Amino acid sequence: MGERGDEAVTPAGRLFLQAEMKQVIHCVIGLKNPIDAELVKSQVRNSTMLQHPRFTSLMVRGEGGVEHWRPTEIDIDRHVLIIEEAVGEREEEDESAINKYLAELSIDSDGLSMEKPLWEIHLLKAHKCVIFRIHHALGDGISLMSMLLASCRKLNNPNALPTIAASASTSASKTNLINFRNLLATLWFCFIFALEFILRCLWIRDPKSALTGGAGVELWPRKIATATFSLEDMKTVKTAANATINDVLFAVISSGISRYLDFRAPNGLRDGVQLTGLAMVNLRKHPGLQELSNMMRSNSGARWGNKFGMILLPIYYHRTNTSDPLEYLKRAKAMIDRKKRSLEASFSYKIGDFVMSTLGPKVHFFFLIFTLLRQNKCYLILFVNCSLLAF
């Protein structure tokens, strides 16, 4: 803390605050009942969110351009924006209209104003929809979803906080790691995936395909489309294949990309060619959503902030007219199981933290841009469930 109560921004936060990044998280919540704007403002004013210093601080740059958080007074009316009229075309369905609204927000040249704390809540009253806009410098998916959960209450007990299911015991897995054979396999996967991560960043490229962006791709119009999957159906497949929800979801993504490539460019790629997916992994000692009180403690293993690494998730194109859909799940499960046994996410986090701490956020940002250009702008950014991929 500085003399005026300033707090230094973390290395990851400094990266997300770069003007070229403008990394803003959008969270959309649909409601059953009409929105009472004044009630929402009252609840926000008294919420746990405004007890957290990140949500009540301005980002300021001190001497040498170093970023700091500085406490300030909150004007709720500047953060809770009320949209009375329907957005989009009159005949348009709510989902399509909201998607267009989000696309417009995503290309907003101003982003979130630095003259106030870096968050907003948009109330789309005609659509019974709430949109949270939160700058990524304030925290990652685990932090923000835990914050949202702490602001909710149980339906059958309005005074009680929602409970978080305890994580499954990991004692069996720890015992297995003592096995020498498993230890050798873990070391081998660590070496292979760390080497692949470096090679993919610096030399190896994905093949050009219908997914590859062209020159000036960052200036192209943007569109957001959503797809709905039955969680019960995914659980059924998960149980039958002895897999996880993440395995099933990644198999759906792999199958969908193969179908899209077949539609856009039949026979454009050879069967089995690899495309590169990039997923974010929660690196806290305790996986899953956390009690907010635990995250607020400085000595907690589930601390607040941006605590995630990245892993490469290879997606293999297969012609859909000759592929069994369950084969995508088998390949996804086998690959993700190997990734879980490696330290690739921790390796990428340490590399990024080292670059940020020694060379600064601008060098780190341009390294990321260079990496994407090396891949012909063909990285697939995979956000696997709202709370990040928890291994």
mmCIF file of C-alpha atoms in Angstrom:
data_model
loop_
_atom_site.group_PDB
_atom_site.id
_atom_site.type_symbol
_atom_site.label_atom_id
_atom_site.label_comp_id
_atom_site.label_asym_id
_atom_site.label_seq_id
_atom_site.Cartn_x
_atom_site.Cartn_y
_atom_site.Cartn_z
ATOM 1 C CA MET A 1 0.000 0.000 0.000
ATOM 2 C CA GLY A 2 1.146 3.541 -0.715
ATOM 3 C CA GLU A 3 0.813 6.571 1.532
ATOM 4 C CA ARG A 4 -2.622 7.379 0.092
ATOM 5 C CA GLY A 5 -3.861 3.805 0.300
ATOM 6 C CA ASP A 6 -2.866 2.941 -3.265
ATOM 7 C CA GLU A 7 -2.301 -0.729 -4.052
ATOM 8 C CA ALA A 8 -0.056 -1.918 -6.871
ATOM 9 C CA VAL A 9 -1.733 -3.750 -9.747
ATOM 10 C CA THR A 10 -0.623 -7.369 -10.155
ATOM 11 C CA PRO A 11 1.465 -8.352 -13.226
ATOM 12 C CA ALA A 12 -1.523 -10.119 -14.825
ATOM 13 C CA GLY A 13 -3.734 -7.123 -14.110
ATOM 14 C CA ARG A 14 -1.206 -4.807 -15.778
ATOM 15 C CA LEU A 15 -1.330 -6.956 -18.913
ATOM 16 C CA PHE A 16 -5.127 -6.789 -19.108
ATOM 17 C CA LEU A 17 -5.010 -3.003 -18.599
ATOM 18 C CA GLN A 18 -2.976 -2.418 -21.757
ATOM 19 C CA ALA A 19 -4.901 -0.247 -24.233
ATOM 20 C CA GLU A 20 -4.407 -2.869 -26.949
ATOM 21 C CA MET A 21 -6.054 -5.581 -24.816
ATOM 22 C CA LYS A 22 -9.230 -3.968 -23.418
ATOM 23 C CA GLN A 23 -10.091 -7.367 -21.948
ATOM 24 C CA VAL A 24 -13.652 -7.068 -20.630
ATOM 25 C CA ILE A 25 -15.694 -9.986 -19.293
ATOM 26 C CA HIS A 26 -19.397 -10.072 -20.199
ATOM 27 C CA CYS A 27 -21.786 -12.164 -18.120
ATOM 28 C CA VAL A 28 -25.424 -12.425 -19.212
ATOM 29 C CA ILE A 29 -28.226 -13.461 -16.843
ATOM 30 C CA GLY A 30 -31.806 -13.949 -18.014
ATOM 31 C CA LEU A 31 -34.575 -13.384 -15.473
ATOM 32 C CA LYS A 32 -38.073 -14.787 -15.089
ATOM 33 C CA ASN A 33 -39.671 -11.673 -13.613
ATOM 34 C CA PRO A 34 -39.586 -8.003 -14.729
ATOM 35 C CA ILE A 35 -36.623 -5.933 -13.518
ATOM 36 C CA ASP A 36 -37.109 -3.379 -10.747
ATOM 37 C CA ALA A 37 -34.221 -0.993 -11.491
ATOM 38 C CA GLU A 38 -34.374 0.845 -8.158
ATOM 39 C CA LEU A 39 -34.370 -2.427 -6.236
ATOM 40 C CA VAL A 40 -31.341 -3.596 -8.234
ATOM 41 C CA LYS A 41 -29.481 -0.370 -7.418
ATOM 42 C CA SER A 42 -30.317 -0.775 -3.736
ATOM 43 C CA GLN A 43 -29.093 -4.378 -3.703
ATOM 44 C CA VAL A 44 -25.876 -3.470 -5.536
ATOM 45 C CA ARG A 45 -25.259 -0.563 -3.147
ATOM 46 C CA ASN A 46 -25.464 -2.955 -0.169
ATOM 47 C CA SER A 47 -23.846 -5.956 -1.851
ATOM 48 C CA THR A 48 -20.700 -7.857 -1.037
ATOM 49 C CA MET A 49 -19.266 -6.656 -4.339
ATOM 50 C CA LEU A 50 -18.870 -3.073 -3.105
ATOM 51 C CA GLN A 51 -17.060 -4.326 -0.008
ATOM 52 C CA HIS A 52 -14.221 -5.504 -2.216
ATOM 53 C CA PRO A 53 -11.536 -2.835 -2.857
ATOM 54 C CA ARG A 54 -11.155 -3.748 -6.547
ATOM 55 C CA PHE A 55 -14.742 -2.667 -7.227
ATOM 56 C CA THR A 56 -14.371 0.644 -5.391
ATOM 57 C CA SER A 57 -11.002 1.761 -6.793
ATOM 58 C CA LEU A 58 -9.802 3.708 -9.791
ATOM 59 C CA MET A 59 -6.887 2.548 -11.882
ATOM 60 C CA VAL A 60 -4.288 5.329 -11.842
ATOM 61 C CA ARG A 61 -0.783 5.523 -13.279
ATOM 62 C CA GLY A 62 1.945 6.850 -11.031
ATOM 63 C CA GLU A 63 5.528 7.804 -11.717
ATOM 64 C CA GLY A 64 7.059 5.770 -14.513
ATOM 65 C CA GLY A 65 3.604 4.744 -15.743
ATOM 66 C CA VAL A 66 3.172 2.041 -13.088
ATOM 67 C CA GLU A 67 -0.496 1.213 -12.466
ATOM 68 C CA HIS A 68 -2.095 1.389 -9.003
ATOM 69 C CA TRP A 69 -5.559 0.939 -7.525
ATOM 70 C CA ARG A 70 -6.777 4.048 -5.679
ATOM 71 C CA PRO A 71 -9.931 3.962 -3.460
ATOM 72 C CA THR A 72 -12.760 6.263 -4.558
ATOM 73 C CA GLU A 73 -16.430 6.981 -3.921
ATOM 74 C CA ILE A 74 -18.974 4.979 -5.922
ATOM 75 C CA ASP A 75 -21.804 6.627 -7.850
ATOM 76 C CA ILE A 76 -24.226 3.761 -8.508
ATOM 77 C CA ASP A 77 -25.972 5.658 -11.314
ATOM 78 C CA ARG A 78 -22.721 5.658 -13.333
ATOM 79 C CA HIS A 79 -22.394 1.888 -13.011
ATOM 80 C CA VAL A 80 -25.976 0.625 -13.323
ATOM 81 C CA LEU A 81 -27.194 1.508 -16.825
ATOM 82 C CA ILE A 82 -30.915 1.126 -17.536
ATOM 83 C CA ILE A 83 -32.101 0.374 -21.090
ATOM 84 C CA GLU A 84 -35.868 0.748 -21.180
ATOM 85 C CA GLU A 85 -36.561 0.020 -24.852
ATOM 86 C CA ALA A 86 -35.977 -3.272 -26.630
ATOM 87 C CA VAL A 87 -32.656 -3.559 -28.436
ATOM 88 C CA GLY A 88 -32.449 -4.883 -32.012
ATOM 89 C CA GLU A 89 -35.283 -5.302 -34.484
ATOM 90 C CA ARG A 90 -38.883 -5.353 -33.259
ATOM 91 C CA GLU A 91 -39.600 -8.897 -34.501
ATOM 92 C CA GLU A 92 -36.259 -10.238 -33.292
ATOM 93 C CA GLU A 93 -36.117 -12.855 -30.552
ATOM 94 C CA ASP A 94 -34.604 -11.901 -27.208
ATOM 95 C CA GLU A 95 -31.545 -14.123 -27.658
ATOM 96 C CA SER A 96 -30.618 -12.695 -31.067
ATOM 97 C CA ALA A 97 -31.191 -9.110 -29.926
ATOM 98 C CA ILE A 98 -29.038 -9.566 -26.825
ATOM 99 C CA ASN A 99 -26.287 -11.206 -28.899
ATOM 100 C CA LYS A 100 -26.223 -8.165 -31.193
ATOM 101 C CA TYR A 101 -26.083 -5.863 -28.190
ATOM 102 C CA LEU A 102 -23.123 -7.826 -26.788
ATOM 103 C CA ALA A 103 -21.343 -7.699 -30.152
ATOM 104 C CA GLU A 104 -21.702 -3.913 -30.170
ATOM 105 C CA LEU A 105 -20.349 -3.699 -26.625
ATOM 106 C CA SER A 106 -17.373 -5.866 -27.588
ATOM 107 C CA ILE A 107 -16.249 -3.423 -30.301
ATOM 108 C CA ASP A 108 -16.954 -0.294 -28.276
ATOM 109 C CA SER A 109 -13.857 1.832 -28.891
ATOM 110 C CA ASP A 110 -14.065 3.430 -25.438
ATOM 111 C CA GLY A 111 -14.548 0.193 -23.503
ATOM 112 C CA LEU A 112 -14.940 0.767 -19.778
ATOM 113 C CA SER A 113 -14.178 4.335 -18.732
ATOM 114 C CA MET A 114 -11.024 4.737 -16.646
ATOM 115 C CA GLU A 115 -12.721 7.619 -14.840
ATOM 116 C CA LYS A 116 -14.660 5.191 -12.668
ATOM 117 C CA PRO A 117 -14.084 1.667 -11.240
ATOM 118 C CA LEU A 118 -13.924 -0.822 -14.082
ATOM 119 C CA TRP A 119 -17.337 -2.457 -13.975
ATOM 120 C CA GLU A 120 -20.893 -1.856 -15.177
ATOM 121 C CA ILE A 121 -24.295 -3.528 -14.947
ATOM 122 C CA HIS A 122 -26.656 -3.123 -17.916
ATOM 123 C CA LEU A 123 -30.357 -3.701 -17.246
ATOM 124 C CA LEU A 124 -32.230 -4.599 -20.439
ATOM 125 C CA LYS A 125 -35.729 -4.223 -19.008
ATOM 126 C CA ALA A 126 -37.625 -5.134 -22.172
ATOM 127 C CA HIS A 127 -35.705 -8.429 -22.366
ATOM 128 C CA LYS A 128 -35.621 -9.193 -18.602
ATOM 129 C CA CYS A 129 -31.857 -9.472 -18.919
ATOM 130 C CA VAL A 130 -28.891 -8.325 -16.820
ATOM 131 C CA ILE A 131 -25.423 -7.927 -18.336
ATOM 132 C CA PHE A 132 -22.346 -7.608 -16.150
ATOM 133 C CA ARG A 133 -19.338 -5.878 -17.755
ATOM 134 C CA ILE A 134 -16.228 -6.369 -15.640
ATOM 135 C CA HIS A 135 -12.636 -5.623 -16.624
ATOM 136 C CA HIS A 136 -10.443 -8.734 -16.519
ATOM 137 C CA ALA A 137 -7.889 -6.827 -14.396
ATOM 138 C CA LEU A 138 -10.346 -7.103 -11.484
ATOM 139 C CA GLY A 139 -10.224 -10.904 -11.423
ATOM 140 C CA ASP A 140 -10.644 -14.152 -13.350
ATOM 141 C CA GLY A 141 -13.645 -16.446 -13.768
ATOM 142 C CA ILE A 142 -13.212 -18.212 -10.416
ATOM 143 C CA SER A 143 -12.944 -14.904 -8.515
ATOM 144 C CA LEU A 144 -15.882 -13.234 -10.244
ATOM 145 C CA MET A 145 -18.224 -16.240 -10.155
ATOM 146 C CA SER A 146 -17.463 -16.680 -6.447
ATOM 147 C CA MET A 147 -18.270 -12.990 -5.956
ATOM 148 C CA LEU A 148 -21.567 -13.398 -7.843
ATOM 149 C CA LEU A 149 -22.462 -16.451 -5.772
ATOM 150 C CA ALA A 150 -21.762 -14.548 -2.548
ATOM 151 C CA SER A 151 -24.247 -11.887 -3.694
ATOM 152 C CA CYS A 152 -27.035 -14.470 -4.110
ATOM 153 C CA ARG A 153 -29.313 -16.113 -1.549
ATOM 154 C CA LYS A 154 -31.093 -19.458 -1.294
ATOM 155 C CA LEU A 155 -34.610 -19.575 -2.712
ATOM 156 C CA ASN A 156 -35.952 -21.489 0.295
ATOM 157 C CA ASN A 157 -34.050 -19.285 2.770
ATOM 158 C CA PRO A 158 -33.584 -15.681 1.575
ATOM 159 C CA ASN A 159 -31.179 -14.922 4.435
ATOM 160 C CA ALA A 160 -28.805 -17.816 3.719
ATOM 161 C CA LEU A 161 -25.857 -17.792 1.322
ATOM 162 C CA PRO A 162 -25.707 -20.540 -1.312
ATOM 163 C CA THR A 163 -23.526 -23.433 -0.246
ATOM 164 C CA ILE A 164 -20.647 -24.753 -2.324
ATOM 165 C CA ALA A 165 -20.248 -28.486 -2.596
ATOM 166 C CA ALA A 166 -16.990 -29.720 -1.110
ATOM 167 C CA SER A 167 -14.351 -30.781 -3.610
ATOM 168 C CA ALA A 168 -13.803 -34.470 -4.025
ATOM 169 C CA SER A 169 -10.980 -35.908 -1.993
ATOM 170 C CA THR A 170 -7.681 -36.104 -3.833
ATOM 171 C CA SER A 171 -5.995 -38.513 -1.449
ATOM 172 C CA ALA A 172 -6.312 -41.426 -3.866
ATOM 173 C CA SER A 173 -4.683 -39.500 -6.712
ATOM 174 C CA LYS A 174 -1.877 -38.344 -4.429
ATOM 175 C CA THR A 175 -1.261 -41.923 -3.365
ATOM 176 C CA ASN A 176 -1.121 -43.024 -7.000
ATOM 177 C CA LEU A 177 1.498 -40.392 -7.785
ATOM 178 C CA ILE A 178 3.854 -42.129 -5.392
ATOM 179 C CA ASN A 179 3.876 -45.034 -7.812
ATOM 180 C CA PHE A 180 7.187 -44.801 -9.689
ATOM 181 C CA ARG A 181 5.635 -45.668 -13.031
ATOM 182 C CA ASN A 182 3.051 -42.924 -12.712
ATOM 183 C CA LEU A 183 5.752 -40.490 -11.656
ATOM 184 C CA LEU A 184 7.773 -41.246 -14.782
ATOM 185 C CA ALA A 185 4.668 -40.761 -16.941
ATOM 186 C CA THR A 186 3.990 -37.414 -15.273
ATOM 187 C CA LEU A 187 7.566 -36.227 -15.882
ATOM 188 C CA TRP A 188 7.369 -37.385 -19.507
ATOM 189 C CA PHE A 189 4.101 -35.521 -20.161
ATOM 190 C CA CYS A 190 5.501 -32.407 -18.456
ATOM 191 C CA PHE A 191 8.526 -32.449 -20.765
ATOM 192 C CA ILE A 192 6.552 -33.196 -23.956
ATOM 193 C CA PHE A 193 3.832 -30.607 -23.402
ATOM 194 C CA ALA A 194 6.228 -27.886 -22.233
ATOM 195 C CA LEU A 195 8.345 -28.466 -25.349
ATOM 196 C CA GLU A 196 5.249 -28.430 -27.573
ATOM 197 C CA PHE A 197 4.084 -25.176 -25.945
ATOM 198 C CA ILE A 198 7.422 -23.493 -26.751
ATOM 199 C CA LEU A 199 7.525 -24.849 -30.322
ATOM 200 C CA ARG A 200 3.941 -23.806 -31.012
ATOM 201 C CA CYS A 201 4.661 -20.306 -29.718
ATOM 202 C CA LEU A 202 7.839 -19.767 -31.715
ATOM 203 C CA TRP A 203 7.941 -21.965 -34.815
ATOM 204 C CA ILE A 204 5.181 -24.458 -35.589
ATOM 205 C CA ARG A 205 2.098 -23.122 -37.369
ATOM 206 C CA ASP A 206 -1.390 -24.448 -37.889
ATOM 207 C CA PRO A 207 -2.371 -25.127 -41.510
ATOM 208 C CA LYS A 208 -4.461 -22.487 -43.242
ATOM 209 C CA SER A 209 -8.161 -23.266 -43.185
ATOM 210 C CA ALA A 210 -11.590 -21.614 -43.183
ATOM 211 C CA LEU A 211 -10.853 -20.624 -39.567
ATOM 212 C CA THR A 212 -7.725 -18.678 -40.465
ATOM 213 C CA GLY A 213 -8.110 -14.911 -40.241
ATOM 214 C CA GLY A 214 -6.810 -12.680 -43.015
ATOM 215 C CA ALA A 215 -5.123 -9.288 -42.999
ATOM 216 C CA GLY A 216 -6.997 -6.806 -40.840
ATOM 217 C CA VAL A 217 -9.114 -9.510 -39.222
ATOM 218 C CA GLU A 218 -9.292 -7.410 -36.056
ATOM 219 C CA LEU A 219 -11.318 -4.812 -38.003
ATOM 220 C CA TRP A 220 -13.904 -7.231 -39.367
ATOM 221 C CA PRO A 221 -17.505 -6.975 -38.068
ATOM 222 C CA ARG A 222 -18.184 -9.171 -35.076
ATOM 223 C CA LYS A 223 -21.156 -11.353 -34.371
ATOM 224 C CA ILE A 224 -22.059 -13.394 -31.315
ATOM 225 C CA ALA A 225 -24.043 -16.612 -31.675
ATOM 226 C CA THR A 226 -25.113 -18.919 -28.869
ATOM 227 C CA ALA A 227 -25.936 -22.610 -28.725
ATOM 228 C CA THR A 228 -27.810 -24.461 -25.990
ATOM 229 C CA PHE A 229 -26.989 -27.973 -24.803
ATOM 230 C CA SER A 230 -28.889 -30.086 -22.311
ATOM 231 C CA LEU A 231 -26.805 -30.569 -19.174
ATOM 232 C CA GLU A 232 -28.724 -33.766 -18.408
ATOM 233 C CA ASP A 233 -27.803 -35.180 -21.818
ATOM 234 C CA MET A 234 -24.164 -34.268 -21.228
ATOM 235 C CA LYS A 235 -24.263 -35.982 -17.829
ATOM 236 C CA THR A 236 -25.691 -39.116 -19.443
ATOM 237 C CA VAL A 237 -22.857 -39.233 -21.992
ATOM 238 C CA LYS A 238 -20.312 -38.439 -19.281
ATOM 239 C CA THR A 239 -21.483 -41.327 -17.102
ATOM 240 C CA ALA A 240 -21.611 -43.795 -19.994
ATOM 241 C CA ALA A 241 -18.064 -42.951 -21.099
ATOM 242 C CA ASN A 242 -16.623 -42.566 -17.569
ATOM 243 C CA ALA A 243 -15.580 -39.051 -18.587
ATOM 244 C CA THR A 244 -16.089 -35.525 -17.248
ATOM 245 C CA ILE A 245 -18.360 -32.688 -18.367
ATOM 246 C CA ASN A 246 -15.282 -30.894 -19.740
ATOM 247 C CA ASP A 247 -14.426 -33.986 -21.817
ATOM 248 C CA VAL A 248 -17.934 -34.037 -23.287
ATOM 249 C CA LEU A 249 -17.935 -30.291 -23.955
ATOM 250 C CA PHE A 250 -14.553 -30.409 -25.679
ATOM 251 C CA ALA A 251 -15.736 -33.350 -27.800
ATOM 252 C CA VAL A 252 -18.784 -31.289 -28.846
ATOM 253 C CA ILE A 253 -16.468 -28.400 -29.794
ATOM 254 C CA SER A 254 -14.174 -30.726 -31.789
ATOM 255 C CA SER A 255 -17.085 -32.319 -33.619
ATOM 256 C CA GLY A 256 -18.646 -28.926 -34.321
ATOM 257 C CA ILE A 257 -15.441 -27.520 -35.795
ATOM 258 C CA SER A 258 -15.042 -30.555 -38.064
ATOM 259 C CA ARG A 259 -18.629 -30.128 -39.262
ATOM 260 C CA TYR A 260 -18.051 -26.418 -39.874
ATOM 261 C CA LEU A 261 -14.890 -27.088 -41.902
ATOM 262 C CA ASP A 262 -16.724 -29.750 -43.928
ATOM 263 C CA PHE A 263 -19.439 -27.205 -44.683
ATOM 264 C CA ARG A 264 -17.106 -24.309 -45.538
ATOM 265 C CA ALA A 265 -14.426 -26.209 -47.452
ATOM 266 C CA PRO A 266 -15.190 -29.868 -48.221
ATOM 267 C CA ASN A 267 -11.944 -31.812 -48.643
ATOM 268 C CA GLY A 268 -10.008 -28.637 -47.844
ATOM 269 C CA LEU A 269 -7.927 -30.370 -45.160
ATOM 270 C CA ARG A 270 -6.518 -33.839 -44.909
ATOM 271 C CA ASP A 271 -8.157 -36.099 -42.351
ATOM 272 C CA GLY A 272 -6.514 -35.982 -38.901
ATOM 273 C CA VAL A 273 -4.818 -32.584 -39.292
ATOM 274 C CA GLN A 274 -4.322 -30.704 -36.032
ATOM 275 C CA LEU A 275 -5.678 -27.249 -35.154
ATOM 276 C CA THR A 276 -4.574 -25.493 -31.985
ATOM 277 C CA GLY A 277 -6.995 -24.733 -29.171
ATOM 278 C CA LEU A 278 -6.039 -22.594 -26.189
ATOM 279 C CA ALA A 279 -7.769 -23.089 -22.830
ATOM 280 C CA MET A 280 -7.393 -21.334 -19.499
ATOM 281 C CA VAL A 281 -6.850 -23.438 -16.374
ATOM 282 C CA ASN A 282 -7.539 -22.466 -12.776
ATOM 283 C CA LEU A 283 -4.277 -22.856 -10.800
ATOM 284 C CA ARG A 284 -5.565 -22.373 -7.265
ATOM 285 C CA LYS A 285 -4.795 -25.143 -4.810
ATOM 286 C CA HIS A 286 -8.513 -25.727 -4.306
ATOM 287 C CA PRO A 287 -10.385 -26.285 -7.608
ATOM 288 C CA GLY A 288 -13.842 -24.965 -8.427
ATOM 289 C CA LEU A 289 -15.793 -22.055 -6.977
ATOM 290 C CA GLN A 290 -14.604 -20.786 -3.602
ATOM 291 C CA GLU A 291 -16.085 -19.212 -0.515
ATOM 292 C CA LEU A 292 -15.523 -15.470 -0.960
ATOM 293 C CA SER A 293 -14.235 -15.087 2.604
ATOM 294 C CA ASN A 294 -11.468 -17.578 1.806
ATOM 295 C CA MET A 295 -10.486 -15.701 -1.346
ATOM 296 C CA MET A 296 -10.208 -12.423 0.545
ATOM 297 C CA ARG A 297 -7.564 -13.810 2.919
ATOM 298 C CA SER A 298 -4.040 -13.012 1.751
ATOM 299 C CA ASN A 299 -2.692 -16.366 2.938
ATOM 300 C CA SER A 300 -5.444 -18.378 1.271
ATOM 301 C CA GLY A 301 -4.633 -21.046 -1.300
ATOM 302 C CA ALA A 302 -7.652 -19.769 -3.275
ATOM 303 C CA ARG A 303 -6.716 -16.090 -3.404
ATOM 304 C CA TRP A 304 -8.567 -13.392 -5.343
ATOM 305 C CA GLY A 305 -7.258 -12.138 -8.678
ATOM 306 C CA ASN A 306 -6.042 -13.667 -11.939
ATOM 307 C CA LYS A 307 -4.560 -17.056 -11.130
ATOM 308 C CA PHE A 308 -4.664 -19.163 -14.273
ATOM 309 C CA GLY A 309 -2.356 -20.744 -16.793
ATOM 310 C CA MET A 310 -2.933 -21.805 -20.377
ATOM 311 C CA ILE A 311 -2.748 -25.162 -22.082
ATOM 312 C CA LEU A 312 -2.818 -26.143 -25.729
ATOM 313 C CA LEU A 313 -5.748 -28.375 -26.602
ATOM 314 C CA PRO A 314 -5.200 -29.965 -30.022
ATOM 315 C CA ILE A 315 -8.347 -30.305 -32.125
ATOM 316 C CA TYR A 316 -8.093 -32.930 -34.852
ATOM 317 C CA TYR A 317 -10.162 -32.459 -37.968
ATOM 318 C CA HIS A 318 -11.999 -35.589 -39.116
ATOM 319 C CA ARG A 319 -14.492 -35.803 -41.941
ATOM 320 C CA THR A 320 -17.875 -36.074 -40.292
ATOM 321 C CA ASN A 321 -19.323 -38.487 -42.855
ATOM 322 C CA THR A 322 -16.823 -41.157 -41.767
ATOM 323 C CA SER A 323 -16.521 -40.361 -38.040
ATOM 324 C CA ASP A 324 -18.378 -41.860 -35.104
ATOM 325 C CA PRO A 325 -19.386 -38.956 -32.782
ATOM 326 C CA LEU A 326 -18.225 -40.937 -29.745
ATOM 327 C CA GLU A 327 -14.728 -41.105 -31.234
ATOM 328 C CA TYR A 328 -14.416 -37.372 -30.589
ATOM 329 C CA LEU A 329 -15.166 -38.029 -26.904
ATOM 330 C CA LYS A 330 -12.654 -40.882 -26.676
ATOM 331 C CA ARG A 331 -9.922 -38.711 -28.202
ATOM 332 C CA ALA A 332 -10.851 -35.732 -25.997
ATOM 333 C CA LYS A 333 -10.793 -37.805 -22.810
ATOM 334 C CA ALA A 334 -7.456 -39.439 -23.622
ATOM 335 C CA MET A 335 -5.831 -36.105 -24.476
ATOM 336 C CA ILE A 336 -7.225 -34.180 -21.486
ATOM 337 C CA ASP A 337 -6.270 -36.993 -19.082
ATOM 338 C CA ARG A 338 -2.670 -36.628 -20.265
ATOM 339 C CA LYS A 339 -2.847 -32.842 -19.902
ATOM 340 C CA LYS A 340 -4.084 -33.235 -16.318
ATOM 341 C CA ARG A 341 -0.970 -35.219 -15.458
ATOM 342 C CA SER A 342 1.355 -32.519 -16.753
ATOM 343 C CA LEU A 343 2.351 -29.113 -15.398
ATOM 344 C CA GLU A 344 1.795 -27.300 -18.690
ATOM 345 C CA ALA A 345 -0.597 -24.747 -17.174
ATOM 346 C CA SER A 346 1.801 -23.945 -14.331
ATOM 347 C CA PHE A 347 4.677 -23.711 -16.823
ATOM 348 C CA SER A 348 2.811 -21.195 -19.011
ATOM 349 C CA TYR A 349 1.823 -19.171 -15.918
ATOM 350 C CA LYS A 350 5.422 -18.993 -14.677
ATOM 351 C CA ILE A 351 6.668 -17.947 -18.126
ATOM 352 C CA GLY A 352 4.063 -15.206 -18.367
ATOM 353 C CA ASP A 353 4.691 -14.036 -14.800
ATOM 354 C CA PHE A 354 8.459 -13.888 -15.451
ATOM 355 C CA VAL A 355 8.038 -11.857 -18.654
ATOM 356 C CA MET A 356 5.569 -9.490 -16.972
ATOM 357 C CA SER A 357 7.722 -8.975 -13.872
ATOM 358 C CA THR A 358 11.027 -8.460 -15.687
ATOM 359 C CA LEU A 359 10.164 -6.947 -19.086
ATOM 360 C CA GLY A 360 6.782 -5.342 -18.428
ATOM 361 C CA PRO A 361 3.258 -5.722 -19.848
ATOM 362 C CA LYS A 362 3.985 -4.209 -23.276
ATOM 363 C CA VAL A 363 6.656 -6.803 -24.061
ATOM 364 C CA HIS A 364 4.334 -9.564 -22.839
ATOM 365 C CA PHE A 365 1.477 -8.220 -24.979
ATOM 366 C CA PHE A 366 3.569 -8.069 -28.154
ATOM 367 C CA PHE A 367 4.853 -11.590 -27.430
ATOM 368 C CA LEU A 368 1.224 -12.779 -27.372
ATOM 369 C CA ILE A 369 0.513 -10.973 -30.648
ATOM 370 C CA PHE A 370 3.627 -12.508 -32.215
ATOM 371 C CA THR A 371 2.470 -15.958 -31.087
ATOM 372 C CA LEU A 372 -0.961 -15.516 -32.664
ATOM 373 C CA LEU A 373 0.578 -14.256 -35.904
ATOM 374 C CA ARG A 374 2.850 -17.283 -36.004
ATOM 375 C CA GLN A 375 -0.296 -19.396 -35.881
ATOM 376 C CA ASN A 376 -1.799 -17.428 -38.815
ATOM 377 C CA LYS A 377 -4.362 -16.021 -36.384
ATOM 378 C CA CYS A 378 -5.839 -19.496 -36.144
ATOM 379 C CA TYR A 379 -5.840 -20.039 -32.374
ATOM 380 C CA LEU A 380 -9.183 -21.167 -31.021
ATOM 381 C CA ILE A 381 -9.728 -19.578 -27.615
ATOM 382 C CA LEU A 382 -11.741 -22.152 -25.675
ATOM 383 C CA PHE A 383 -13.472 -20.998 -22.495
ATOM 384 C CA VAL A 384 -14.455 -24.338 -21.048
ATOM 385 C CA ASN A 385 -17.289 -23.600 -18.570
ATOM 386 C CA CYS A 386 -17.794 -20.289 -16.831
ATOM 387 C CA SER A 387 -15.386 -20.944 -13.971
ATOM 388 C CA LEU A 388 -12.413 -21.983 -16.119
ATOM 389 C CA LEU A 389 -11.152 -25.497 -16.658
ATOM 390 C CA ALA A 390 -10.624 -26.887 -13.134
ATOM 391 C CA PHE A 391 -8.174 -29.787 -13.157
#
